[in-house]
Amino acid sequence: MPMPTVTFEGKGYVRQENETVLDCLLRNGIDVSYSCKSGVCQSCLLQAVSGELPKNAQIGLRDTHLARQYFLSCSCLPNNDLEVCRPDAAGLRAPGVVRRIDLLNASVARLRVHCPEPPAYRAGQFFSLIRPDGLVRSYSAASLPSDDDFIEFHVALVPGGRMSEWVHRDLKRGDALDLQGPAGNCFYVPGNPGQPILLAGTGTGLAPLYGILRDALAKGHSGPIHLCHGSVNSGGLYLDAELRRMMEANPQFHYSPCVLNGNGDDGIPQANIDAYALSCTGPLKGWKVYLCGHPDIVRTLQRKAFLAGANLQSIYADAFVSSADS
Amino acid sequence: MSTLFEQLGGTGAVDAAVDVFYRRVLSDERIASFFDSVDMERQAAKQKAFLTMAFGGPNSYTGLDMRKAHAHLVKRGLGDVHFDAVLEHLGGSLRELGVAENLISQVITTAESTRSDVLDR
């Protein structure tokens, strides 16, 4: 029987006997990052596009990685042919058309894109939006693939931001807008419906958190779900009314907004989100934690959530790096 | 006779220890600042590789890697007192997880052997 092949970027490579997927790719001159080669450090993660993965190639991976067929290439000795790609490289370019754009507040536009052949994604993952001239920026999906026949993004107007200014000023219904993706590991995975969940973020970090919230509720999550949205002032709490409505309808859901500048007159606490989120939840041992938004705040929240008892594997962080910052 | 790595519980033991160990390290004001700007997930992967090595497990760690990885921290003042603190947390984590003292001392000995590389001496 011939040895099974590994297909990578369209080319097939025949594996030698007892050769791991990593060693096979390295032997063929493909630059795959790796370190320990013993299934520990997870630097050699790849994603299976097709073919069956042996169980021991996924030991120790977090649930979102399992759900997306990620595996440790250094520990992978498949019995059959396998097509693999780099993490997050699997997403194809999907042509889309703008279904609707409206303002959620003074600076956040809700952009809904319809794709005739919609890519399979999970609420909370992100896509690259591709402007016809080739400019590319990433935005997270706030929509729910099972309910919505469009993909929804929340686009904050960034002064001098080429994509966001274009979306706010020039883009209109019916325009073509291609998407590439999805990517990212910030999404809900069913299987533990009673586990408490913390969703915390700032600005349009709310987009993926809102998607994850809707997904969790739609999939029957019964444990407490706390969503903490932080903003500079109350005008930035752009889904306030909708989230309060959802709180009324779902007793397990708690919405806790906070603002940096405010006088408390409107009942919204004035607080830093990193302190406020943890004061809403208490210790986080056994919790699942999703953090999205400004990179500094995500990093601070990530550390605080970990020190408050959340397992590293149960913290899903998505820092929004603005092109102005990078 | 089984190896130290097997006696400790192998990869599963590393998974169990990494959260406890890393949480202790980040909570210690003597050393937390050395971890201020790092990507926690990448750092956790490195902690796992370090624990695997200290547990006598399969690894591809080299002294040169250790030197290169810590050189920028040595410039910021990383020294014996910090190395000692990390060893203290390593022992404390294993004790918290109920590991036998004779195994802990073997782990500490292995970790101790990296001191001159980590501190670039």
Short mmCIF file of C-alpha atoms in Angstrom, two decimals:
data_model
loop_
_atom_site.label_atom_id
_atom_site.label_comp_id
_atom_site.label_asym_id
_atom_site.label_seq_id
_atom_site.Cartn_x
_atom_site.Cartn_y
_atom_site.Cartn_z
CA MET A 1 0.00 0.00 0.00
CA PRO A 2 1.43 3.40 -0.89
CA MET A 3 2.16 5.80 1.96
CA PRO A 4 -0.55 8.42 2.49
CA THR A 5 0.06 11.91 1.20
CA VAL A 6 -0.13 15.30 2.82
CA THR A 7 -1.52 18.05 0.62
CA PHE A 8 -0.42 21.59 1.41
CA GLU A 9 -1.20 24.65 -0.70
CA GLY A 10 -2.36 22.49 -3.57
CA LYS A 11 0.67 20.19 -3.71
CA GLY A 12 0.78 16.60 -2.51
CA TYR A 13 3.72 15.20 -0.55
CA VAL A 14 4.18 11.48 0.05
CA ARG A 15 4.99 10.75 3.66
CA GLN A 16 7.76 8.40 4.60
CA GLU A 17 7.16 5.60 7.07
CA ASN A 18 6.48 6.90 10.60
CA GLU A 19 6.98 10.47 9.44
CA THR A 20 4.86 13.14 11.09
CA VAL A 21 3.01 15.72 9.01
CA LEU A 22 5.42 18.35 10.38
CA ASP A 23 8.55 16.40 9.43
CA CYS A 24 7.15 15.64 5.99
CA LEU A 25 6.47 19.33 5.28
CA LEU A 26 9.85 20.40 6.68
CA ARG A 27 11.64 17.74 4.58
CA ASN A 28 9.97 19.25 1.52
CA GLY A 29 11.24 22.71 2.36
CA ILE A 30 7.97 24.14 3.68
CA ASP A 31 8.46 26.63 6.46
CA VAL A 32 6.22 25.51 9.31
CA SER A 33 6.92 27.00 12.73
CA TYR A 34 7.62 24.49 15.48
CA SER A 35 9.50 24.22 18.74
CA CYS A 36 9.21 21.25 21.08
CA LYS A 37 8.23 18.58 18.53
CA SER A 38 6.60 16.67 21.35
CA GLY A 39 3.02 17.87 21.35
CA VAL A 40 3.44 20.40 24.14
CA CYS A 41 4.22 23.88 22.92
CA GLN A 42 1.52 24.05 20.19
CA SER A 43 3.67 26.19 17.91
CA CYS A 44 3.24 23.73 15.02
CA LEU A 45 -0.57 24.02 14.84
CA LEU A 46 -2.05 23.43 11.40
CA GLN A 47 -5.63 23.06 10.23
CA ALA A 48 -7.03 20.03 8.42
CA VAL A 49 -9.06 20.95 5.35
CA SER A 50 -10.06 17.38 4.52
CA GLY A 51 -9.21 13.92 5.76
CA GLU A 52 -9.42 12.27 9.15
CA LEU A 53 -7.19 13.33 12.02
CA PRO A 54 -5.78 10.78 14.45
CA LYS A 55 -7.00 11.52 18.01
CA ASN A 56 -3.56 11.99 19.54
CA ALA A 57 -2.84 14.85 17.14
CA GLN A 58 -5.39 16.98 19.05
CA ILE A 59 -4.50 16.27 22.68
CA GLY A 60 -4.57 19.37 24.86
CA LEU A 61 -6.12 21.70 22.28
CA ARG A 62 -8.85 24.12 23.28
CA ASP A 63 -12.43 23.44 22.19
CA THR A 64 -12.51 26.13 19.50
CA HIS A 65 -9.39 24.59 17.93
CA LEU A 66 -11.00 21.13 17.96
CA ALA A 67 -14.14 22.53 16.38
CA ARG A 68 -12.07 23.88 13.50
CA GLN A 69 -9.96 20.75 12.91
CA TYR A 70 -6.73 22.25 14.22
CA PHE A 71 -4.05 19.72 15.08
CA LEU A 72 -0.47 19.40 16.25
CA SER A 73 1.50 18.59 13.12
CA CYS A 74 4.43 17.24 15.18
CA SER A 75 2.20 14.55 16.69
CA CYS A 76 0.21 13.71 13.58
CA LEU A 77 0.72 10.33 11.92
CA PRO A 78 -2.45 9.98 9.82
CA ASN A 79 -3.45 6.63 8.33
CA ASN A 80 -4.98 8.28 5.31
CA ASP A 81 -4.52 11.22 2.98
CA LEU A 82 -4.80 14.60 4.60
CA GLU A 83 -5.13 18.10 3.20
CA VAL A 84 -3.81 20.75 5.55
CA CYS A 85 -3.25 24.50 5.66
CA ARG A 86 -1.81 27.08 8.00
CA PRO A 87 -4.16 28.20 10.79
CA ASP A 88 -6.79 30.59 9.47
CA ALA A 89 -5.65 30.14 5.87
CA ALA A 90 -8.65 28.00 4.97
CA GLY A 91 -11.08 30.86 4.43
CA LEU A 92 -11.89 31.51 0.82
CA ARG A 93 -12.77 34.78 -0.81
CA ALA A 94 -16.53 35.13 -1.05
CA PRO A 95 -18.15 37.79 -3.24
CA GLY A 96 -20.70 39.84 -1.35
CA VAL A 97 -23.18 42.65 -1.85
CA VAL A 98 -24.04 45.33 0.71
CA ARG A 99 -27.56 44.60 1.94
CA ARG A 100 -27.87 47.53 4.33
CA ILE A 101 -25.86 50.15 6.20
CA ASP A 102 -27.23 52.15 9.09
CA LEU A 103 -25.84 54.03 12.04
CA LEU A 104 -26.09 52.45 15.50
CA ASN A 105 -24.83 55.65 17.08
CA ALA A 106 -22.84 58.71 15.98
CA SER A 107 -19.76 56.71 15.01
CA VAL A 108 -20.66 53.03 14.63
CA ALA A 109 -22.17 51.78 11.37
CA ARG A 110 -23.94 48.47 11.14
CA LEU A 111 -22.93 46.89 7.85
CA ARG A 112 -24.82 43.90 6.52
CA VAL A 113 -23.32 41.99 3.62
CA HIS A 114 -25.14 39.31 1.71
CA CYS A 115 -23.04 36.56 0.11
CA PRO A 116 -24.78 34.44 -2.54
CA GLU A 117 -22.52 31.59 -1.45
CA PRO A 118 -22.07 32.34 2.24
CA PRO A 119 -18.90 31.05 3.86
CA ALA A 120 -19.39 28.72 6.84
CA TYR A 121 -18.59 30.69 9.97
CA ARG A 122 -19.43 31.02 13.64
CA ALA A 123 -20.74 34.18 15.29
CA GLY A 124 -17.76 36.05 16.75
CA GLN A 125 -15.20 34.98 14.16
CA PHE A 126 -13.76 37.67 11.94
CA PHE A 127 -13.53 38.31 8.22
CA SER A 128 -11.34 40.46 6.06
CA LEU A 129 -13.36 43.03 4.15
CA ILE A 130 -11.81 43.59 0.76
CA ARG A 131 -12.39 46.96 -0.87
CA PRO A 132 -12.46 46.84 -4.70
CA ASP A 133 -9.06 48.57 -4.82
CA GLY A 134 -7.57 45.85 -2.62
CA LEU A 135 -7.56 47.58 0.77
CA VAL A 136 -8.18 44.94 3.45
CA ARG A 137 -9.33 45.30 7.07
CA SER A 138 -10.68 42.73 9.53
CA TYR A 139 -14.06 42.96 11.25
CA SER A 140 -15.86 40.51 13.53
CA ALA A 141 -19.20 38.97 12.70
CA ALA A 142 -22.10 39.99 14.95
CA SER A 143 -24.62 37.95 12.98
CA LEU A 144 -25.79 34.41 13.54
CA PRO A 145 -25.37 32.14 10.50
CA SER A 146 -28.38 30.01 11.46
CA ASP A 147 -30.73 33.02 11.68
CA ASP A 148 -29.38 35.72 9.38
CA ASP A 149 -28.99 35.58 5.61
CA PHE A 150 -26.33 38.28 5.82
CA ILE A 151 -23.10 38.76 7.72
CA GLU A 152 -23.17 41.74 10.06
CA PHE A 153 -20.21 43.92 11.03
CA HIS A 154 -19.99 46.94 13.33
CA VAL A 155 -17.65 49.51 11.82
CA ALA A 156 -16.41 52.32 14.09
CA LEU A 157 -15.49 55.50 12.29
CA VAL A 158 -11.76 55.98 12.92
CA PRO A 159 -10.49 59.46 11.96
CA GLY A 160 -8.07 58.89 9.10
CA GLY A 161 -9.04 55.21 8.91
CA ARG A 162 -9.26 54.49 5.20
CA MET A 163 -11.65 51.53 5.40
CA SER A 164 -13.94 52.91 8.08
CA GLU A 165 -14.23 56.34 6.41
CA TRP A 166 -15.06 54.63 3.14
CA VAL A 167 -17.70 52.41 4.77
CA HIS A 168 -19.27 55.40 6.54
CA ARG A 169 -19.15 57.90 3.67
CA ASP A 170 -19.11 56.08 0.35
CA LEU A 171 -20.38 52.55 0.67
CA LYS A 172 -24.06 52.04 -0.07
CA ARG A 173 -26.68 49.38 -0.53
CA GLY A 174 -26.06 47.23 -3.59
CA ASP A 175 -22.31 47.86 -3.73
CA ALA A 176 -20.00 44.86 -4.13
CA LEU A 177 -17.86 44.01 -1.13
CA ASP A 178 -15.86 40.79 -0.96
CA LEU A 179 -15.10 38.92 2.23
CA GLN A 180 -12.29 36.57 3.07
CA GLY A 181 -12.45 34.23 6.01
CA PRO A 182 -13.58 33.36 8.58
CA ALA A 183 -10.73 33.37 11.07
CA GLY A 184 -10.35 33.51 14.82
CA ASN A 185 -11.19 31.39 17.85
CA CYS A 186 -13.59 33.66 19.67
CA PHE A 187 -16.87 31.77 19.35
CA TYR A 188 -19.32 29.67 21.36
CA VAL A 189 -18.83 25.92 21.51
CA PRO A 190 -21.84 23.91 22.74
CA GLY A 191 -21.38 21.02 25.14
CA ASN A 192 -21.40 22.68 28.55
CA PRO A 193 -24.73 24.54 28.74
CA GLY A 194 -24.51 25.30 32.46
CA GLN A 195 -21.03 26.86 32.46
CA PRO A 196 -20.98 30.54 33.46
CA ILE A 197 -19.77 32.86 30.71
CA LEU A 198 -18.24 36.32 30.89
CA LEU A 199 -18.28 38.44 27.73
CA ALA A 200 -16.34 41.68 28.14
CA GLY A 201 -15.17 44.28 25.70
CA THR A 202 -14.95 47.87 24.66
CA GLY A 203 -16.19 49.79 21.62
CA THR A 204 -17.03 47.57 18.64
CA GLY A 205 -15.53 44.67 20.58
CA LEU A 206 -19.24 44.33 21.29
CA ALA A 207 -19.86 42.98 17.77
CA PRO A 208 -18.34 39.51 18.31
CA LEU A 209 -19.58 39.42 21.92
CA TYR A 210 -23.14 40.11 20.75
CA GLY A 211 -22.77 37.36 18.13
CA ILE A 212 -21.47 34.91 20.74
CA LEU A 213 -24.29 35.88 23.11
CA ARG A 214 -26.96 35.26 20.49
CA ASP A 215 -25.30 31.98 19.52
CA ALA A 216 -25.14 30.78 23.14
CA LEU A 217 -28.81 31.66 23.73
CA ALA A 218 -29.90 30.09 20.44
CA LYS A 219 -28.07 26.89 21.38
CA GLY A 220 -29.86 26.72 24.73
CA HIS A 221 -27.12 27.89 27.07
CA SER A 222 -28.71 27.86 30.53
CA GLY A 223 -25.81 28.97 32.77
CA PRO A 224 -25.32 32.64 33.64
CA ILE A 225 -24.01 34.87 30.84
CA HIS A 226 -22.60 38.25 31.87
CA LEU A 227 -21.94 40.81 29.18
CA CYS A 228 -19.92 43.82 30.23
CA HIS A 229 -19.61 46.58 27.63
CA GLY A 230 -17.29 49.46 28.36
CA SER A 231 -17.30 52.82 26.62
CA VAL A 232 -15.89 56.30 27.03
CA ASN A 233 -19.39 57.71 27.55
CA SER A 234 -22.96 56.45 27.41
CA GLY A 235 -23.27 57.37 23.72
CA GLY A 236 -20.84 54.55 22.95
CA LEU A 237 -23.12 51.89 24.45
CA TYR A 238 -24.59 51.39 21.05
CA LEU A 239 -26.68 48.25 21.65
CA ASP A 240 -27.96 49.31 25.06
CA ALA A 241 -31.69 49.11 24.27
CA GLU A 242 -31.40 45.78 22.42
CA LEU A 243 -29.31 44.21 25.19
CA ARG A 244 -31.73 45.39 27.88
CA ARG A 245 -34.56 43.83 25.88
CA MET A 246 -32.61 40.56 25.67
CA MET A 247 -32.00 40.67 29.43
CA GLU A 248 -35.76 40.94 29.99
CA ALA A 249 -36.38 37.94 27.76
CA ASN A 250 -33.57 35.73 29.06
CA PRO A 251 -33.28 35.41 32.84
CA GLN A 252 -29.81 33.83 32.64
CA PHE A 253 -28.43 36.85 30.78
CA HIS A 254 -27.04 39.90 32.59
CA TYR A 255 -26.02 43.06 30.76
CA SER A 256 -23.64 45.34 32.66
CA PRO A 257 -22.50 48.47 30.83
CA CYS A 258 -19.98 50.89 32.26
CA VAL A 259 -18.52 54.21 31.13
CA LEU A 260 -15.28 56.07 31.82
CA ASN A 261 -16.95 59.50 31.82
CA GLY A 262 -20.35 59.85 33.34
CA ASN A 263 -22.11 61.25 36.36
CA GLY A 264 -24.16 58.15 37.15
CA ASP A 265 -27.39 60.10 36.57
CA ASP A 266 -28.49 57.69 33.87
CA GLY A 267 -27.82 54.71 36.15
CA ILE A 268 -24.74 53.62 34.25
CA PRO A 269 -21.76 53.04 36.54
CA GLN A 270 -18.60 55.05 35.98
CA ALA A 271 -15.79 52.48 36.05
CA ASN A 272 -12.84 50.93 34.28
CA ILE A 273 -14.10 47.84 32.54
CA ASP A 274 -11.32 45.59 33.85
CA ALA A 275 -12.28 46.32 37.45
CA TYR A 276 -16.00 46.50 36.75
CA ALA A 277 -16.33 43.23 34.82
CA LEU A 278 -14.73 41.26 37.63
CA SER A 279 -16.79 43.01 40.26
CA CYS A 280 -19.91 41.80 38.41
CA THR A 281 -18.80 38.18 38.30
CA GLY A 282 -16.55 37.50 41.29
CA PRO A 283 -13.97 34.69 41.02
CA LEU A 284 -13.83 33.10 37.56
CA LYS A 285 -12.81 29.54 38.36
CA GLY A 286 -14.78 27.32 35.99
CA TRP A 287 -15.90 30.22 33.79
CA LYS A 288 -15.55 30.71 30.08
CA VAL A 289 -14.29 34.20 29.26
CA TYR A 290 -14.50 36.06 25.94
CA LEU A 291 -12.62 39.35 25.61
CA CYS A 292 -12.73 41.63 22.58
CA GLY A 293 -11.80 45.19 21.73
CA HIS A 294 -8.93 47.55 22.41
CA PRO A 295 -5.66 45.55 22.66
CA ASP A 296 -4.45 47.10 25.95
CA ILE A 297 -7.78 46.49 27.62
CA VAL A 298 -8.04 42.95 26.26
CA ARG A 299 -4.54 42.20 27.57
CA THR A 300 -5.33 43.63 31.00
CA LEU A 301 -8.64 41.78 31.18
CA GLN A 302 -6.98 38.56 30.05
CA ARG A 303 -4.45 38.73 32.85
CA LYS A 304 -7.02 39.71 35.46
CA ALA A 305 -9.42 36.97 34.35
CA PHE A 306 -6.62 34.42 34.59
CA LEU A 307 -5.57 35.65 38.03
CA ALA A 308 -9.25 35.55 39.07
CA GLY A 309 -9.20 31.81 38.41
CA ALA A 310 -10.18 31.26 34.76
CA ASN A 311 -8.15 28.57 32.99
CA LEU A 312 -5.96 29.82 30.16
CA GLN A 313 -7.72 27.40 27.83
CA SER A 314 -11.07 28.92 28.77
CA ILE A 315 -10.09 32.51 27.93
CA TYR A 316 -10.77 33.55 24.34
CA ALA A 317 -9.20 36.89 23.56
CA ASP A 318 -9.54 38.89 20.37
CA ALA A 319 -7.57 42.14 20.44
CA PHE A 320 -8.65 44.60 17.76
CA VAL A 321 -5.44 46.00 16.38
CA SER A 322 -6.26 49.15 14.47
CA SER A 323 -4.16 49.85 11.41
CA ALA A 324 -3.37 53.22 12.98
CA ASP A 325 -1.80 51.42 15.95
CA SER A 326 0.25 48.90 14.01
CA MET B 1 11.39 1.53 35.80
CA SER B 2 9.32 4.46 34.66
CA THR B 3 10.89 7.83 33.93
CA LEU B 4 10.41 10.94 36.03
CA PHE B 5 8.11 12.32 33.31
CA GLU B 6 5.93 9.20 33.49
CA GLN B 7 5.88 9.22 37.30
CA LEU B 8 4.71 12.83 37.26
CA GLY B 9 1.88 11.99 34.87
CA GLY B 10 3.29 13.03 31.50
CA THR B 11 1.69 15.62 29.26
CA GLY B 12 -1.47 15.68 31.40
CA ALA B 13 0.63 16.76 34.38
CA VAL B 14 2.13 19.59 32.35
CA ASP B 15 -1.36 20.76 31.38
CA ALA B 16 -2.46 20.68 35.01
CA ALA B 17 0.66 22.44 36.27
CA VAL B 18 0.90 25.23 33.72
CA ASP B 19 -2.12 27.23 34.95
CA VAL B 20 -1.17 26.87 38.61
CA PHE B 21 2.47 27.74 37.97
CA TYR B 22 1.85 30.66 35.61
CA ARG B 23 -0.82 32.13 37.92
CA ARG B 24 1.63 32.03 40.83
CA VAL B 25 4.35 33.68 38.74
CA LEU B 26 2.04 36.47 37.54
CA SER B 27 0.78 37.09 41.07
CA ASP B 28 4.31 37.60 42.45
CA GLU B 29 5.26 41.26 42.43
CA ARG B 30 8.96 40.41 42.50
CA ILE B 31 8.77 38.95 38.99
CA ALA B 32 5.42 39.87 37.44
CA SER B 33 6.84 42.94 35.69
CA PHE B 34 9.04 40.73 33.50
CA PHE B 35 5.81 39.35 32.01
CA ASP B 36 4.02 42.67 31.57
CA SER B 37 4.08 43.02 27.82
CA VAL B 38 3.98 39.41 26.73
CA ASP B 39 1.28 37.63 24.79
CA MET B 40 -0.20 35.32 27.43
CA GLU B 41 -0.98 32.47 25.07
CA ARG B 42 2.50 32.41 23.60
CA GLN B 43 3.95 32.74 27.07
CA ALA B 44 1.85 29.83 28.32
CA ALA B 45 3.19 27.70 25.45
CA LYS B 46 6.71 28.55 26.59
CA GLN B 47 5.83 27.75 30.18
CA LYS B 48 4.59 24.37 29.02
CA ALA B 49 7.79 23.70 27.13
CA PHE B 50 9.78 24.72 30.23
CA LEU B 51 7.71 22.48 32.53
CA THR B 52 8.04 19.56 30.12
CA MET B 53 11.80 19.99 30.18
CA ALA B 54 11.90 20.33 33.98
CA PHE B 55 9.69 17.24 34.28
CA GLY B 56 12.23 15.28 32.22
CA GLY B 57 9.87 15.01 29.25
CA PRO B 58 10.59 15.12 25.54
CA ASN B 59 11.89 18.53 24.55
CA SER B 60 14.17 20.28 22.16
CA TYR B 61 15.39 22.94 24.58
CA THR B 62 18.99 24.06 24.19
CA GLY B 63 21.14 26.26 26.38
CA LEU B 64 21.49 28.70 23.50
CA ASP B 65 17.68 29.02 23.21
CA MET B 66 17.50 29.78 26.93
CA ARG B 67 20.18 32.45 26.63
CA LYS B 68 18.61 34.11 23.61
CA ALA B 69 15.10 34.00 25.05
CA HIS B 70 16.12 35.70 28.30
CA ALA B 71 18.86 38.07 27.13
CA HIS B 72 16.51 41.07 26.94
CA LEU B 73 15.29 40.34 30.48
CA VAL B 74 18.84 40.08 31.83
CA LYS B 75 19.38 43.58 30.43
CA ARG B 76 16.31 44.68 32.42
CA GLY B 77 17.84 43.31 35.61
CA LEU B 78 16.80 39.64 35.67
CA GLY B 79 18.98 37.95 38.28
CA ASP B 80 19.31 35.20 40.87
CA VAL B 81 16.59 36.59 43.11
CA HIS B 82 14.08 36.30 40.26
CA PHE B 83 15.28 32.87 39.22
CA ASP B 84 14.93 31.73 42.83
CA ALA B 85 11.38 33.08 42.93
CA VAL B 86 10.45 31.08 39.84
CA LEU B 87 11.90 27.90 41.36
CA GLU B 88 9.94 28.62 44.53
CA HIS B 89 6.72 28.78 42.51
CA LEU B 90 7.62 25.66 40.58
CA GLY B 91 7.99 23.73 43.84
CA GLY B 92 4.91 25.39 45.32
CA SER B 93 2.78 24.52 42.27
CA LEU B 94 3.78 20.87 42.37
CA ARG B 95 3.10 20.72 46.12
CA GLU B 96 -0.31 22.28 45.48
CA LEU B 97 -0.97 19.50 42.98
CA GLY B 98 0.05 16.84 45.50
CA VAL B 99 3.29 15.73 43.85
CA ALA B 100 5.65 13.71 46.09
CA GLU B 101 8.63 15.59 47.54
CA ASN B 102 11.25 13.26 46.04
CA LEU B 103 9.85 13.97 42.55
CA ILE B 104 9.68 17.71 43.25
CA SER B 105 13.35 17.79 44.19
CA GLN B 106 14.25 16.07 40.91
CA VAL B 107 12.24 18.67 38.97
CA ILE B 108 13.92 21.51 40.86
CA THR B 109 17.36 20.02 40.15
CA THR B 110 16.61 19.92 36.42
CA ALA B 111 15.26 23.48 36.43
CA GLU B 112 18.25 24.65 38.48
CA SER B 113 20.56 23.33 35.74
CA THR B 114 19.30 26.07 33.41
CA ARG B 115 20.28 28.92 35.77
CA SER B 116 23.54 29.96 34.08
CA ASP B 117 21.93 29.86 30.62
CA VAL B 118 18.86 31.83 31.68
CA LEU B 119 20.96 34.44 33.45
CA ASP B 120 23.47 34.49 30.57
CA ARG B 121 26.61 33.70 32.56
#
